[in-house]
Amino acid sequence: MATFRLNINNTAQEVEVAEGTSLLWVLREHLGLTGTKYGCGIAQCGACTIHVDNRPMRACMLQVDNVSDGQKIRTIEGLSVNGTHTVQKAWIEAQAPQCGYCQSGQIMQAVALLEENPNPSTEEIKTYMNGILCRCGTYMRVIKAIELAANTQST
């Protein structure tokens, strides 16, 4: 066991886990941040998408010892305390979720897109969101939600 110091959602956290432990399991099992979901375990579905230094990454493939104490980790819980982030509100307005399982990963990827490109075209949205899988197939509603969020931010 080793002690790791992490900056998660702008809060200093200290966890004692085995070296090589997946950051996903540190978040979910040790810190109670269960909004980040386990989907495939091989970084193919995107359900576990978080931000590390504002870049979307798959938590299932990150080992806790590969995330340094100075890096900023943001989970879905770090977007807003009560679901009022622009993208979260657009998700509800567009009725993007169906079962909801992949939505935290979808939202985290969408937030990263809009932080990088506040006014993306539909094609840019499709390209950036490629690789975040939705078993329910709500891709058109996801695109609509991102477009709504982009339009809300620009007004």
PDB file of C-alpha atoms in Angstrom, residues 41-92:
ATOM      1  CA  GLY A  41     -12.316  -1.403 -18.557  1.00  0.00           C
ATOM      2  CA  ILE A  42     -10.248  -0.985 -21.740  1.00  0.00           C
ATOM      3  CA  ALA A  43     -10.830   2.706 -22.582  1.00  0.00           C
ATOM      4  CA  GLN A  44     -13.078   1.920 -25.521  1.00  0.00           C
ATOM      5  CA  CYS A  45     -16.507   3.128 -24.380  1.00  0.00           C
ATOM      6  CA  GLY A  46     -15.826   6.423 -22.576  1.00  0.00           C
ATOM      7  CA  ALA A  47     -18.208   5.923 -19.635  1.00  0.00           C
ATOM      8  CA  CYS A  48     -15.285   6.649 -17.286  1.00  0.00           C
ATOM      9  CA  THR A  49     -14.220   9.916 -18.938  1.00  0.00           C
ATOM     10  CA  ILE A  50     -12.791  12.495 -16.547  1.00  0.00           C
ATOM     11  CA  HIS A  51     -10.556  15.518 -17.081  1.00  0.00           C
ATOM     12  CA  VAL A  52      -6.894  15.587 -16.123  1.00  0.00           C
ATOM     13  CA  ASP A  53      -5.519  19.097 -16.510  1.00  0.00           C
ATOM     14  CA  ASN A  54      -8.595  19.932 -18.636  1.00  0.00           C
ATOM     15  CA  ARG A  55      -8.015  17.041 -21.062  1.00  0.00           C
ATOM     16  CA  PRO A  56     -10.567  14.239 -21.316  1.00  0.00           C
ATOM     17  CA  MET A  57      -9.072  10.915 -20.276  1.00  0.00           C
ATOM     18  CA  ARG A  58     -10.359   7.435 -19.493  1.00  0.00           C
ATOM     19  CA  ALA A  59     -10.081   6.800 -15.752  1.00  0.00           C
ATOM     20  CA  CYS A  60     -10.185   3.019 -16.194  1.00  0.00           C
ATOM     21  CA  MET A  61      -6.777   3.035 -17.872  1.00  0.00           C
ATOM     22  CA  LEU A  62      -5.059   5.573 -15.603  1.00  0.00           C
ATOM     23  CA  GLN A  63      -3.207   4.170 -12.648  1.00  0.00           C
ATOM     24  CA  VAL A  64      -3.266   6.297  -9.523  1.00  0.00           C
ATOM     25  CA  ASP A  65       0.544   6.369  -9.470  1.00  0.00           C
ATOM     26  CA  ASN A  66       0.588   7.943 -12.946  1.00  0.00           C
ATOM     27  CA  VAL A  67      -1.392  10.986 -11.831  1.00  0.00           C
ATOM     28  CA  SER A  68       0.832  13.420 -10.005  1.00  0.00           C
ATOM     29  CA  ASP A  69      -0.187  15.438  -7.030  1.00  0.00           C
ATOM     30  CA  GLY A  70       0.046  18.668  -9.060  1.00  0.00           C
ATOM     31  CA  GLN A  71      -2.395  17.564 -11.765  1.00  0.00           C
ATOM     32  CA  LYS A  72      -6.006  18.687 -11.568  1.00  0.00           C
ATOM     33  CA  ILE A  73      -8.559  15.916 -11.863  1.00  0.00           C
ATOM     34  CA  ARG A  74     -12.185  16.843 -12.549  1.00  0.00           C
ATOM     35  CA  THR A  75     -15.060  14.384 -12.395  1.00  0.00           C
ATOM     36  CA  ILE A  76     -18.718  14.866 -13.268  1.00  0.00           C
ATOM     37  CA  GLU A  77     -19.279  15.864  -9.624  1.00  0.00           C
ATOM     38  CA  GLY A  78     -16.826  18.736 -10.145  1.00  0.00           C
ATOM     39  CA  LEU A  79     -18.845  20.420 -12.899  1.00  0.00           C
ATOM     40  CA  SER A  80     -21.433  21.831 -10.512  1.00  0.00           C
ATOM     41  CA  VAL A  81     -22.814  21.057  -7.104  1.00  0.00           C
ATOM     42  CA  ASN A  82     -26.424  20.918  -8.244  1.00  0.00           C
ATOM     43  CA  GLY A  83     -26.396  20.076 -11.968  1.00  0.00           C
ATOM     44  CA  THR A  84     -26.449  23.665 -13.200  1.00  0.00           C
ATOM     45  CA  HIS A  85     -23.467  23.523 -15.531  1.00  0.00           C
ATOM     46  CA  THR A  86     -24.465  24.760 -18.997  1.00  0.00           C
ATOM     47  CA  VAL A  87     -23.880  21.341 -20.564  1.00  0.00           C
ATOM     48  CA  GLN A  88     -25.840  19.523 -17.860  1.00  0.00           C
ATOM     49  CA  LYS A  89     -28.792  21.865 -18.334  1.00  0.00           C
ATOM     50  CA  ALA A  90     -28.617  21.433 -22.126  1.00  0.00           C
ATOM     51  CA  TRP A  91     -28.574  17.648 -21.644  1.00  0.00           C
ATOM     52  CA  ILE A  92     -31.857  17.848 -19.780  1.00  0.00           C
TER      53      ILE A  92
END
